[in-house]
Each structure stands twice: as structure tokens, then as C-alpha cells.
Amino acid sequence: MSHEAAGEVARNQIWREHCKKEASCLKLCSIFSVPNPSKMNVIPDKPNYTTPKVVKPGSSDVLEATQFLASLGGPKHAHQVPSIAYVLPITSSQEYGWRPKPLSPASAMFQYRKTKCDVTDYAEAYAASMGGESPYMHTNPAKAAAAK
């Protein structure tokens, strides 16, 4: 009888026998031992692991480093804006706005200066006639209550 011609029960029986045969061949080994530990592969250290060698610098090295740091711009530039203290930006965040001055002069076409109109002329004349107090000025609340 072929596998395709067998019924559902026969196919399940074949599958059970196959699983039983496979399980009998499997054997779980719960005892672990290394026959020769000297031949065992050891996991190496991390590739970026280093053991730093501490070397105490001499007084001439310290003096040279201090002078170099002072030449780069130390506390003498602390009160200055970075664009004045340094020729070029030091960090990438300083690159934005390093040159605050415009690249070209301002065009008169886009300049909208404050000019007077008839309303502001009237308000100035009114303020002059009222003794210098404009109706638009914020006054002291106590003074305003006393005036009522």
C-alpha cells in the first residue's frame, strides 16, 4: 500500500512509529567533562581591552603642556564672544551664526522705518496740551483712582 493511498489513521500510525524510532536514537548526555583542559580553546580578551600604563609626566612636560593650553586660548578669552576670541569656529555648533554680519548691505527697498502719520501727530499734540501725559500711557493705579 502506497503512502498516498493510506487513510488518515494509517498515516498517523506511520508518523507515530517514525517519531518513536527517532526518539529511541536520541540520547541526552547530562555528564560533561573536558578530557584534557590544557588543550581546551580559551575565549580571548575583548579586542578593545587595554591595560593602561600609568606614566607620571615630568615637570618639564607639565610646563610645556600648560604653555600650549594657554596659547590655545584659556581664561584670557573667557569673557569674549567665541567669534572674537577665535579666528575659526571651534565646534560644529559654532559654525551656524559664526559671521553675524550680513554679506551684502541692506537694501532701502526692504527698510520700513517708523514714520509719523496724522494719528500720531494728533496724539503728540494732545499729550502736549494735557501737560505731557499721553492718553496711551500706563498710569499709576492709585493716581488713576484719585483722579476719579
mmCIF file of N, CA and C in Angstrom:
data_model
loop_
_atom_site.group_PDB
_atom_site.id
_atom_site.type_symbol
_atom_site.label_atom_id
_atom_site.label_comp_id
_atom_site.label_asym_id
_atom_site.label_seq_id
_atom_site.Cartn_x
_atom_site.Cartn_y
_atom_site.Cartn_z
ATOM 1 N N MET A 1 0.848 -1.175 0.000
ATOM 2 C CA MET A 1 0.000 0.000 0.000
ATOM 3 C C MET A 1 0.888 1.231 0.000
ATOM 4 N N SER A 2 0.652 2.162 -0.909
ATOM 5 C CA SER A 2 1.491 3.352 -1.012
ATOM 6 C C SER A 2 1.069 4.379 0.043
ATOM 7 N N HIS A 3 1.944 5.335 0.252
ATOM 8 C CA HIS A 3 1.732 6.362 1.278
ATOM 9 C C HIS A 3 0.520 7.227 0.946
ATOM 10 N N GLU A 4 0.315 7.500 -0.365
ATOM 11 C CA GLU A 4 -0.801 8.352 -0.775
ATOM 12 C C GLU A 4 -2.128 7.612 -0.639
ATOM 13 N N ALA A 5 -2.124 6.287 -0.821
ATOM 14 C CA ALA A 5 -3.363 5.513 -0.780
ATOM 15 C C ALA A 5 -3.792 5.193 0.636
ATOM 16 N N ALA A 6 -2.889 5.350 1.646
ATOM 17 C CA ALA A 6 -3.235 5.032 3.032
ATOM 18 C C ALA A 6 -4.215 6.056 3.572
ATOM 19 N N GLY A 7 -5.056 5.637 4.477
ATOM 20 C CA GLY A 7 -6.028 6.542 5.073
ATOM 21 C C GLY A 7 -5.389 7.404 6.154
ATOM 22 N N GLU A 8 -6.200 8.217 6.771
ATOM 23 C CA GLU A 8 -5.731 9.149 7.808
ATOM 24 C C GLU A 8 -5.177 8.404 9.008
ATOM 25 N N VAL A 9 -5.807 7.338 9.426
ATOM 26 C CA VAL A 9 -5.350 6.563 10.580
ATOM 27 C C VAL A 9 -4.015 5.896 10.279
ATOM 28 N N ALA A 10 -3.855 5.383 9.081
ATOM 29 C CA ALA A 10 -2.610 4.724 8.702
ATOM 30 C C ALA A 10 -1.457 5.725 8.653
ATOM 31 N N ARG A 11 -1.716 6.906 8.131
ATOM 32 C CA ARG A 11 -0.663 7.932 8.070
ATOM 33 C C ARG A 11 -0.241 8.364 9.470
ATOM 34 N N ASN A 12 -1.206 8.500 10.384
ATOM 35 C CA ASN A 12 -0.863 8.851 11.767
ATOM 36 C C ASN A 12 -0.038 7.750 12.422
ATOM 37 N N GLN A 13 -0.342 6.493 12.128
ATOM 38 C CA GLN A 13 0.416 5.369 12.685
ATOM 39 C C GLN A 13 1.851 5.383 12.163
ATOM 40 N N ILE A 14 2.009 5.678 10.893
ATOM 41 C CA ILE A 14 3.356 5.760 10.310
ATOM 42 C C ILE A 14 4.140 6.881 10.991
ATOM 43 N N TRP A 15 3.496 8.009 11.187
ATOM 44 C CA TRP A 15 4.158 9.160 11.832
ATOM 45 C C TRP A 15 4.549 8.830 13.270
ATOM 46 N N ARG A 16 3.672 8.164 14.017
ATOM 47 C CA ARG A 16 3.984 7.778 15.403
ATOM 48 C C ARG A 16 5.185 6.844 15.448
ATOM 49 N N GLU A 17 5.244 5.851 14.554
ATOM 50 C CA GLU A 17 6.363 4.925 14.522
ATOM 51 C C GLU A 17 7.671 5.653 14.178
ATOM 52 N N HIS A 18 7.595 6.604 13.270
ATOM 53 C CA HIS A 18 8.781 7.384 12.889
ATOM 54 C C HIS A 18 9.289 8.197 14.084
ATOM 55 N N CYS A 19 8.392 8.853 14.793
ATOM 56 C CA CYS A 19 8.793 9.655 15.962
ATOM 57 C C CYS A 19 9.353 8.761 17.061
ATOM 58 N N LYS A 20 8.754 7.583 17.271
ATOM 59 C CA LYS A 20 9.227 6.658 18.311
ATOM 60 C C LYS A 20 10.629 6.157 17.967
ATOM 61 N N LYS A 21 10.886 5.839 16.699
ATOM 62 C CA LYS A 21 12.194 5.363 16.271
ATOM 63 C C LYS A 21 13.247 6.461 16.440
ATOM 64 N N GLU A 22 12.898 7.716 16.098
ATOM 65 C CA GLU A 22 13.826 8.829 16.228
ATOM 66 C C GLU A 22 14.122 9.116 17.696
ATOM 67 N N ALA A 23 13.122 9.076 18.557
ATOM 68 C CA ALA A 23 13.319 9.332 19.982
ATOM 69 C C ALA A 23 14.178 8.249 20.624
ATOM 70 N N SER A 24 14.093 7.004 20.139
ATOM 71 C CA SER A 24 14.919 5.939 20.722
ATOM 72 C C SER A 24 16.393 6.128 20.364
ATOM 73 N N CYS A 25 16.678 6.783 19.239
ATOM 74 C CA CYS A 25 18.070 7.024 18.838
ATOM 75 C C CYS A 25 18.684 8.200 19.584
ATOM 76 N N LEU A 26 17.841 9.125 20.045
ATOM 77 C CA LEU A 26 18.356 10.301 20.749
ATOM 78 C C LEU A 26 18.699 9.936 22.180
ATOM 79 N N LYS A 27 19.853 10.379 22.630
ATOM 80 C CA LYS A 27 20.268 10.109 23.995
ATOM 81 C C LYS A 27 20.834 11.404 24.559
ATOM 82 N N LEU A 28 20.285 11.881 25.648
ATOM 83 C CA LEU A 28 20.721 13.114 26.281
ATOM 84 C C LEU A 28 21.880 12.809 27.206
ATOM 85 N N CYS A 29 22.998 13.473 26.955
ATOM 86 C CA CYS A 29 24.180 13.288 27.779
ATOM 87 C C CYS A 29 24.210 14.410 28.805
ATOM 88 N N SER A 30 24.022 14.078 30.062
ATOM 89 C CA SER A 30 23.989 15.090 31.117
ATOM 90 C C SER A 30 25.326 15.207 31.843
ATOM 91 N N ILE A 31 26.271 14.380 31.525
ATOM 92 C CA ILE A 31 27.579 14.448 32.174
ATOM 93 C C ILE A 31 28.540 15.125 31.205
ATOM 94 N N PHE A 32 29.157 16.217 31.661
ATOM 95 C CA PHE A 32 30.084 16.960 30.820
ATOM 96 C C PHE A 32 31.446 16.969 31.483
ATOM 97 N N SER A 33 32.442 16.671 30.693
ATOM 98 C CA SER A 33 33.805 16.730 31.224
ATOM 99 C C SER A 33 34.752 17.063 30.082
ATOM 100 N N VAL A 34 35.858 17.665 30.424
ATOM 101 C CA VAL A 34 36.885 18.001 29.451
ATOM 102 C C VAL A 34 38.019 17.004 29.661
ATOM 103 N N PRO A 35 38.357 16.213 28.647
ATOM 104 C CA PRO A 35 39.390 15.204 28.842
ATOM 105 C C PRO A 35 40.766 15.803 29.121
ATOM 106 N N ASN A 36 41.139 16.859 28.400
ATOM 107 C CA ASN A 36 42.439 17.477 28.619
ATOM 108 C C ASN A 36 42.241 18.998 28.651
ATOM 109 N N PRO A 37 42.149 19.581 29.853
ATOM 110 C CA PRO A 37 41.867 21.022 29.941
ATOM 111 C C PRO A 37 42.948 21.887 29.304
ATOM 112 N N SER A 38 44.174 21.414 29.190
ATOM 113 C CA SER A 38 45.229 22.236 28.591
ATOM 114 C C SER A 38 45.029 22.422 27.081
ATOM 115 N N LYS A 39 44.269 21.527 26.455
ATOM 116 C CA LYS A 39 44.005 21.646 25.021
ATOM 117 C C LYS A 39 42.685 22.347 24.718
ATOM 118 N N MET A 40 42.010 22.797 25.745
ATOM 119 C CA MET A 40 40.720 23.452 25.562
ATOM 120 C C MET A 40 40.928 24.858 24.999
ATOM 121 N N ASN A 41 40.086 25.253 24.053
ATOM 122 C CA ASN A 41 40.157 26.594 23.484
ATOM 123 C C ASN A 41 39.635 27.602 24.509
ATOM 124 N N VAL A 42 40.447 28.631 24.766
ATOM 125 C CA VAL A 42 40.070 29.655 25.734
ATOM 126 C C VAL A 42 39.528 30.859 24.965
ATOM 127 N N ILE A 43 38.486 31.466 25.515
ATOM 128 C CA ILE A 43 37.912 32.654 24.878
ATOM 129 C C ILE A 43 38.895 33.807 25.061
ATOM 130 N N PRO A 44 39.265 34.487 24.002
ATOM 131 C CA PRO A 44 40.242 35.580 24.136
ATOM 132 C C PRO A 44 39.614 36.824 24.764
ATOM 133 N N ASP A 45 40.481 37.771 25.148
ATOM 134 C CA ASP A 45 40.012 39.042 25.685
ATOM 135 C C ASP A 45 39.316 39.841 24.590
ATOM 136 N N LYS A 46 38.587 40.864 25.020
ATOM 137 C CA LYS A 46 37.929 41.745 24.065
ATOM 138 C C LYS A 46 38.992 42.456 23.235
ATOM 139 N N PRO A 47 38.707 42.701 21.960
ATOM 140 C CA PRO A 47 39.734 43.327 21.121
ATOM 141 C C PRO A 47 40.079 44.755 21.545
ATOM 142 N N ASN A 48 39.157 45.458 22.183
ATOM 143 C CA ASN A 48 39.454 46.833 22.583
ATOM 144 C C ASN A 48 39.910 46.936 24.037
ATOM 145 N N TYR A 49 40.174 45.817 24.679
ATOM 146 C CA TYR A 49 40.636 45.819 26.065
ATOM 147 C C TYR A 49 42.120 46.155 26.102
ATOM 148 N N THR A 50 42.458 47.150 26.900
ATOM 149 C CA THR A 50 43.861 47.517 27.061
ATOM 150 C C THR A 50 44.169 47.697 28.534
ATOM 151 N N THR A 51 45.367 47.448 28.875
ATOM 152 C CA THR A 51 45.826 47.701 30.231
ATOM 153 C C THR A 51 46.692 48.961 30.173
ATOM 154 N N PRO A 52 46.162 50.082 30.666
ATOM 155 C CA PRO A 52 46.928 51.324 30.528
ATOM 156 C C PRO A 52 48.173 51.318 31.405
ATOM 157 N N LYS A 53 49.216 51.861 30.854
ATOM 158 C CA LYS A 53 50.446 52.009 31.606
ATOM 159 C C LYS A 53 50.490 53.443 32.121
ATOM 160 N N VAL A 54 50.483 53.605 33.406
ATOM 161 C CA VAL A 54 50.484 54.925 34.015
ATOM 162 C C VAL A 54 51.912 55.421 34.096
ATOM 163 N N VAL A 55 52.151 56.518 33.398
ATOM 164 C CA VAL A 55 53.469 57.127 33.399
ATOM 165 C C VAL A 55 53.314 58.524 33.969
ATOM 166 N N LYS A 56 54.026 58.821 35.022
ATOM 167 C CA LYS A 56 53.939 60.134 35.633
ATOM 168 C C LYS A 56 54.791 61.106 34.816
ATOM 169 N N PRO A 57 54.162 62.181 34.301
ATOM 170 C CA PRO A 57 54.935 63.108 33.472
ATOM 171 C C PRO A 57 55.893 63.936 34.325
ATOM 172 N N GLY A 58 56.951 64.331 33.692
ATOM 173 C CA GLY A 58 57.946 65.158 34.379
ATOM 174 C C GLY A 58 57.486 66.603 34.457
ATOM 175 N N SER A 59 58.184 67.407 35.251
ATOM 176 C CA SER A 59 57.788 68.798 35.426
ATOM 177 C C SER A 59 57.949 69.595 34.139
ATOM 178 N N SER A 60 58.914 69.244 33.302
ATOM 179 C CA SER A 60 59.090 69.948 32.027
ATOM 180 C C SER A 60 57.923 69.652 31.084
ATOM 181 N N ASP A 61 57.410 68.404 31.105
ATOM 182 C CA ASP A 61 56.257 68.051 30.275
ATOM 183 C C ASP A 61 55.012 68.809 30.723
ATOM 184 N N VAL A 62 54.830 68.923 32.031
ATOM 185 C CA VAL A 62 53.670 69.638 32.568
ATOM 186 C C VAL A 62 53.749 71.118 32.194
ATOM 187 N N LEU A 63 54.916 71.719 32.305
ATOM 188 C CA LEU A 63 55.098 73.126 31.962
ATOM 189 C C LEU A 63 54.850 73.354 30.472
ATOM 190 N N GLU A 64 55.337 72.456 29.636
ATOM 191 C CA GLU A 64 55.139 72.580 28.192
ATOM 192 C C GLU A 64 53.655 72.457 27.838
ATOM 193 N N ALA A 65 52.959 71.517 28.461
ATOM 194 C CA ALA A 65 51.526 71.338 28.196
ATOM 195 C C ALA A 65 50.727 72.544 28.673
ATOM 196 N N THR A 66 51.083 73.100 29.812
ATOM 197 C CA THR A 66 50.386 74.274 30.332
ATOM 198 C C THR A 66 50.570 75.468 29.405
ATOM 199 N N GLN A 67 51.764 75.668 28.900
ATOM 200 C CA GLN A 67 52.014 76.773 27.974
ATOM 201 C C GLN A 67 51.263 76.571 26.661
ATOM 202 N N PHE A 68 51.188 75.338 26.208
ATOM 203 C CA PHE A 68 50.458 75.056 24.967
ATOM 204 C C PHE A 68 48.971 75.340 25.141
ATOM 205 N N LEU A 69 48.406 74.926 26.266
ATOM 206 C CA LEU A 69 46.988 75.190 26.517
ATOM 207 C C LEU A 69 46.713 76.682 26.644
ATOM 208 N N ALA A 70 47.622 77.412 27.257
ATOM 209 C CA ALA A 70 47.449 78.858 27.384
ATOM 210 C C ALA A 70 47.499 79.531 26.023
ATOM 211 N N SER A 71 48.323 79.003 25.109
ATOM 212 C CA SER A 71 48.403 79.600 23.778
ATOM 213 C C SER A 71 47.143 79.344 22.965
ATOM 214 N N LEU A 72 46.419 78.267 23.264
ATOM 215 C CA LEU A 72 45.191 77.974 22.531
ATOM 216 C C LEU A 72 44.064 78.919 22.896
ATOM 217 N N GLY A 73 44.112 79.514 24.035
ATOM 218 C CA GLY A 73 43.052 80.427 24.453
ATOM 219 C C GLY A 73 42.418 79.912 25.717
ATOM 220 N N GLY A 74 42.889 80.350 26.811
ATOM 221 C CA GLY A 74 42.380 79.881 28.093
ATOM 222 C C GLY A 74 41.483 80.914 28.735
ATOM 223 N N PRO A 75 41.675 81.164 30.018
ATOM 224 C CA PRO A 75 40.816 82.090 30.750
ATOM 225 C C PRO A 75 40.874 83.521 30.235
ATOM 226 N N LYS A 76 41.928 83.889 29.486
ATOM 227 C CA LYS A 76 42.002 85.253 28.979
ATOM 228 C C LYS A 76 40.886 85.540 27.967
ATOM 229 N N HIS A 77 40.333 84.488 27.336
ATOM 230 C CA HIS A 77 39.250 84.674 26.372
ATOM 231 C C HIS A 77 37.885 84.321 26.965
ATOM 232 N N ALA A 78 37.813 84.070 28.242
ATOM 233 C CA ALA A 78 36.563 83.589 28.838
ATOM 234 C C ALA A 78 35.441 84.617 28.739
ATOM 235 N N HIS A 79 35.770 85.894 28.792
ATOM 236 C CA HIS A 79 34.737 86.928 28.771
ATOM 237 C C HIS A 79 34.348 87.346 27.354
ATOM 238 N N GLN A 80 35.050 86.850 26.354
ATOM 239 C CA GLN A 80 34.785 87.261 24.985
ATOM 240 C C GLN A 80 33.841 86.296 24.269
ATOM 241 N N VAL A 81 33.169 86.823 23.266
ATOM 242 C CA VAL A 81 32.313 86.006 22.409
ATOM 243 C C VAL A 81 33.233 85.109 21.568
ATOM 244 N N PRO A 82 32.856 83.851 21.288
ATOM 245 C CA PRO A 82 33.750 82.959 20.544
ATOM 246 C C PRO A 82 34.205 83.509 19.192
ATOM 247 N N SER A 83 33.344 84.251 18.499
ATOM 248 C CA SER A 83 33.753 84.765 17.190
ATOM 249 C C SER A 83 34.832 85.831 17.308
ATOM 250 N N ILE A 84 34.962 86.463 18.471
ATOM 251 C CA ILE A 84 36.028 87.439 18.697
ATOM 252 C C ILE A 84 37.273 86.737 19.239
ATOM 253 N N ALA A 85 37.072 85.755 20.106
ATOM 254 C CA ALA A 85 38.205 85.082 20.745
ATOM 255 C C ALA A 85 38.967 84.184 19.769
ATOM 256 N N TYR A 86 38.268 83.598 18.798
ATOM 257 C CA TYR A 86 38.906 82.646 17.886
ATOM 258 C C TYR A 86 38.701 83.099 16.445
ATOM 259 N N VAL A 87 39.608 82.712 15.589
ATOM 260 C CA VAL A 87 39.518 83.086 14.177
ATOM 261 C C VAL A 87 38.475 82.227 13.469
ATOM 262 N N LEU A 88 38.492 80.921 13.755
ATOM 263 C CA LEU A 88 37.562 79.979 13.145
ATOM 264 C C LEU A 88 36.723 79.313 14.223
ATOM 265 N N PRO A 89 35.539 78.775 13.871
ATOM 266 C CA PRO A 89 34.721 78.092 14.882
ATOM 267 C C PRO A 89 35.433 76.863 15.440
ATOM 268 N N ILE A 90 35.297 76.643 16.740
ATOM 269 C CA ILE A 90 35.953 75.531 17.414
ATOM 270 C C ILE A 90 35.100 74.267 17.318
ATOM 271 N N THR A 91 33.794 74.397 17.524
ATOM 272 C CA THR A 91 32.889 73.243 17.466
ATOM 273 C C THR A 91 31.969 73.374 16.264
ATOM 274 N N SER A 92 31.317 72.276 15.905
ATOM 275 C CA SER A 92 30.414 72.302 14.756
ATOM 276 C C SER A 92 29.174 73.148 15.040
ATOM 277 N N SER A 93 28.766 73.272 16.290
ATOM 278 C CA SER A 93 27.591 74.096 16.592
ATOM 279 C C SER A 93 27.901 75.576 16.469
ATOM 280 N N GLN A 94 29.166 75.965 16.535
ATOM 281 C CA GLN A 94 29.526 77.369 16.368
ATOM 282 C C GLN A 94 29.554 77.780 14.900
ATOM 283 N N GLU A 95 29.531 76.840 13.986
ATOM 284 C CA GLU A 95 29.577 77.182 12.567
ATOM 285 C C GLU A 95 28.350 77.955 12.139
ATOM 286 N N TYR A 96 27.215 77.689 12.768
ATOM 287 C CA TYR A 96 25.992 78.412 12.446
ATOM 288 C C TYR A 96 26.028 79.746 13.172
ATOM 289 N N GLY A 97 25.932 80.817 12.442
ATOM 290 C CA GLY A 97 25.938 82.140 13.033
ATOM 291 C C GLY A 97 27.318 82.652 13.369
ATOM 292 N N TRP A 98 28.369 82.044 12.817
ATOM 293 C CA TRP A 98 29.730 82.491 13.123
ATOM 294 C C TRP A 98 29.958 83.888 12.568
ATOM 295 N N ARG A 99 29.418 84.181 11.408
ATOM 296 C CA ARG A 99 29.522 85.511 10.802
ATOM 297 C C ARG A 99 28.166 86.200 10.925
ATOM 298 N N PRO A 100 27.936 86.953 12.015
ATOM 299 C CA PRO A 100 26.613 87.556 12.210
ATOM 300 C C PRO A 100 26.350 88.752 11.301
ATOM 301 N N LYS A 101 27.381 89.323 10.708
ATOM 302 C CA LYS A 101 27.195 90.487 9.841
ATOM 303 C C LYS A 101 26.651 90.018 8.498
ATOM 304 N N PRO A 102 25.737 90.804 7.898
ATOM 305 C CA PRO A 102 25.199 90.404 6.593
ATOM 306 C C PRO A 102 26.281 90.444 5.512
ATOM 307 N N LEU A 103 26.120 89.582 4.525
ATOM 308 C CA LEU A 103 27.094 89.510 3.442
ATOM 309 C C LEU A 103 26.978 90.689 2.484
ATOM 310 N N SER A 104 25.782 91.263 2.359
ATOM 311 C CA SER A 104 25.586 92.416 1.481
ATOM 312 C C SER A 104 24.908 93.521 2.283
ATOM 313 N N PRO A 105 25.074 94.780 1.868
ATOM 314 C CA PRO A 105 24.425 95.868 2.605
ATOM 315 C C PRO A 105 22.909 95.797 2.469
ATOM 316 N N ALA A 106 22.216 96.357 3.445
ATOM 317 C CA ALA A 106 20.753 96.316 3.443
ATOM 318 C C ALA A 106 20.214 97.195 2.320
ATOM 319 N N SER A 107 19.199 96.713 1.665
ATOM 320 C CA SER A 107 18.578 97.450 0.568
ATOM 321 C C SER A 107 17.514 98.377 1.128
ATOM 322 N N ALA A 108 17.475 99.609 0.601
ATOM 323 C CA ALA A 108 16.474 100.581 1.059
ATOM 324 C C ALA A 108 15.063 100.147 0.668
ATOM 325 N N MET A 109 14.958 99.282 -0.313
ATOM 326 C CA MET A 109 13.653 98.827 -0.763
ATOM 327 C C MET A 109 12.931 98.017 0.319
ATOM 328 N N PHE A 110 13.699 97.344 1.179
ATOM 329 C CA PHE A 110 13.092 96.491 2.191
ATOM 330 C C PHE A 110 13.155 97.097 3.586
ATOM 331 N N GLN A 111 13.506 98.367 3.714
ATOM 332 C CA GLN A 111 13.580 99.035 5.009
ATOM 333 C C GLN A 111 12.271 99.787 5.257
ATOM 334 N N TYR A 112 11.576 99.431 6.295
ATOM 335 C CA TYR A 112 10.323 100.076 6.657
ATOM 336 C C TYR A 112 10.530 100.771 7.993
ATOM 337 N N ARG A 113 10.969 102.011 7.931
ATOM 338 C CA ARG A 113 11.242 102.775 9.144
ATOM 339 C C ARG A 113 9.942 103.324 9.696
ATOM 340 N N LYS A 114 9.973 103.647 10.997
ATOM 341 C CA LYS A 114 8.787 104.234 11.629
ATOM 342 C C LYS A 114 8.628 105.674 11.162
ATOM 343 N N THR A 115 7.461 105.989 10.703
ATOM 344 C CA THR A 115 7.155 107.348 10.254
ATOM 345 C C THR A 115 5.914 107.836 10.975
ATOM 346 N N LYS A 116 5.737 109.119 10.986
ATOM 347 C CA LYS A 116 4.563 109.704 11.645
ATOM 348 C C LYS A 116 3.412 109.774 10.664
ATOM 349 N N CYS A 117 2.205 109.694 11.246
ATOM 350 C CA CYS A 117 1.001 109.870 10.452
ATOM 351 C C CYS A 117 0.104 110.872 11.187
ATOM 352 N N ASP A 118 -1.072 111.147 10.673
ATOM 353 C CA ASP A 118 -1.942 112.147 11.284
ATOM 354 C C ASP A 118 -2.407 111.733 12.680
ATOM 355 N N VAL A 119 -2.536 110.431 12.925
ATOM 356 C CA VAL A 119 -2.977 109.968 14.245
ATOM 357 C C VAL A 119 -1.879 110.194 15.283
ATOM 358 N N THR A 120 -0.646 109.900 14.933
ATOM 359 C CA THR A 120 0.435 110.114 15.892
ATOM 360 C C THR A 120 0.690 111.595 16.112
ATOM 361 N N ASP A 121 0.524 112.416 15.068
ATOM 362 C CA ASP A 121 0.653 113.871 15.245
ATOM 363 C C ASP A 121 -0.409 114.390 16.213
ATOM 364 N N TYR A 122 -1.638 113.898 16.077
ATOM 365 C CA TYR A 122 -2.725 114.318 16.974
ATOM 366 C C TYR A 122 -2.428 113.870 18.416
ATOM 367 N N ALA A 123 -1.924 112.648 18.606
ATOM 368 C CA ALA A 123 -1.639 112.150 19.945
ATOM 369 C C ALA A 123 -0.541 112.965 20.601
ATOM 370 N N GLU A 124 0.472 113.377 19.838
ATOM 371 C CA GLU A 124 1.534 114.205 20.406
ATOM 372 C C GLU A 124 1.010 115.589 20.775
ATOM 373 N N ALA A 125 0.181 116.164 19.931
ATOM 374 C CA ALA A 125 -0.403 117.482 20.241
ATOM 375 C C ALA A 125 -1.316 117.389 21.458
ATOM 376 N N TYR A 126 -2.070 116.315 21.572
ATOM 377 C CA TYR A 126 -2.958 116.113 22.716
ATOM 378 C C TYR A 126 -2.146 115.945 23.995
ATOM 379 N N ALA A 127 -1.074 115.179 23.927
ATOM 380 C CA ALA A 127 -0.235 114.964 25.099
ATOM 381 C C ALA A 127 0.419 116.266 25.533
ATOM 382 N N ALA A 128 0.823 117.091 24.578
ATOM 383 C CA ALA A 128 1.439 118.378 24.922
ATOM 384 C C ALA A 128 0.423 119.300 25.593
ATOM 385 N N SER A 129 -0.835 119.262 25.123
ATOM 386 C CA SER A 129 -1.866 120.121 25.731
ATOM 387 C C SER A 129 -2.300 119.618 27.102
ATOM 388 N N MET A 130 -2.116 118.346 27.405
ATOM 389 C CA MET A 130 -2.522 117.757 28.691
ATOM 390 C C MET A 130 -1.382 117.786 29.702
ATOM 391 N N GLY A 131 -0.361 118.496 29.442
ATOM 392 C CA GLY A 131 0.738 118.599 30.394
ATOM 393 C C GLY A 131 1.756 117.485 30.235
ATOM 394 N N GLY A 132 1.862 116.881 29.080
ATOM 395 C CA GLY A 132 2.877 115.872 28.825
ATOM 396 C C GLY A 132 2.438 114.448 29.059
ATOM 397 N N GLU A 133 1.181 114.219 29.495
ATOM 398 C CA GLU A 133 0.681 112.850 29.707
ATOM 399 C C GLU A 133 -0.138 112.413 28.518
ATOM 400 N N SER A 134 0.268 111.323 27.932
ATOM 401 C CA SER A 134 -0.441 110.780 26.787
ATOM 402 C C SER A 134 -1.608 109.924 27.276
ATOM 403 N N PRO A 135 -2.714 109.892 26.534
ATOM 404 C CA PRO A 135 -3.817 109.008 26.938
ATOM 405 C C PRO A 135 -3.463 107.531 26.783
ATOM 406 N N TYR A 136 -2.383 107.252 26.083
ATOM 407 C CA TYR A 136 -1.967 105.873 25.858
ATOM 408 C C TYR A 136 -0.959 105.392 26.884
ATOM 409 N N MET A 137 -0.542 106.274 27.790
ATOM 410 C CA MET A 137 0.452 105.893 28.795
ATOM 411 C C MET A 137 -0.198 105.091 29.909
ATOM 412 N N HIS A 138 0.558 104.146 30.463
ATOM 413 C CA HIS A 138 0.105 103.415 31.642
ATOM 414 C C HIS A 138 0.346 104.311 32.850
ATOM 415 N N THR A 139 -0.679 104.512 33.626
ATOM 416 C CA THR A 139 -0.537 105.391 34.802
ATOM 417 C C THR A 139 -0.560 104.561 36.059
ATOM 418 N N ASN A 140 -0.195 105.173 37.134
ATOM 419 C CA ASN A 140 -0.219 104.539 38.447
ATOM 420 C C ASN A 140 -1.685 104.307 38.845
ATOM 421 N N PRO A 141 -2.072 103.088 39.280
ATOM 422 C CA PRO A 141 -3.480 102.837 39.628
ATOM 423 C C PRO A 141 -3.968 103.715 40.771
ATOM 424 N N ALA A 142 -3.102 104.032 41.717
ATOM 425 C CA ALA A 142 -3.522 104.890 42.837
ATOM 426 C C ALA A 142 -3.813 106.289 42.348
ATOM 427 N N LYS A 143 -2.984 106.795 41.413
ATOM 428 C CA LYS A 143 -3.167 108.115 40.842
ATOM 429 C C LYS A 143 -4.452 108.160 40.021
ATOM 430 N N ALA A 144 -4.733 107.075 39.267
ATOM 431 C CA ALA A 144 -5.938 106.999 38.446
ATOM 432 C C ALA A 144 -7.185 106.956 39.314
ATOM 433 N N ALA A 145 -7.118 106.278 40.480
ATOM 434 C CA ALA A 145 -8.278 106.202 41.400
ATOM 435 C C ALA A 145 -8.514 107.547 42.059
ATOM 436 N N ALA A 146 -7.446 108.290 42.342
ATOM 437 C CA ALA A 146 -7.593 109.604 42.968
ATOM 438 C C ALA A 146 -8.159 110.620 41.997
ATOM 439 N N ALA A 147 -7.910 110.425 40.696
ATOM 440 C CA ALA A 147 -8.406 111.358 39.698
ATOM 441 C C ALA A 147 -9.893 111.208 39.515
ATOM 442 N N LYS A 148 -10.464 110.088 39.823
ATOM 443 C CA LYS A 148 -11.913 109.848 39.671
ATOM 444 C C LYS A 148 -12.592 110.526 40.804
#
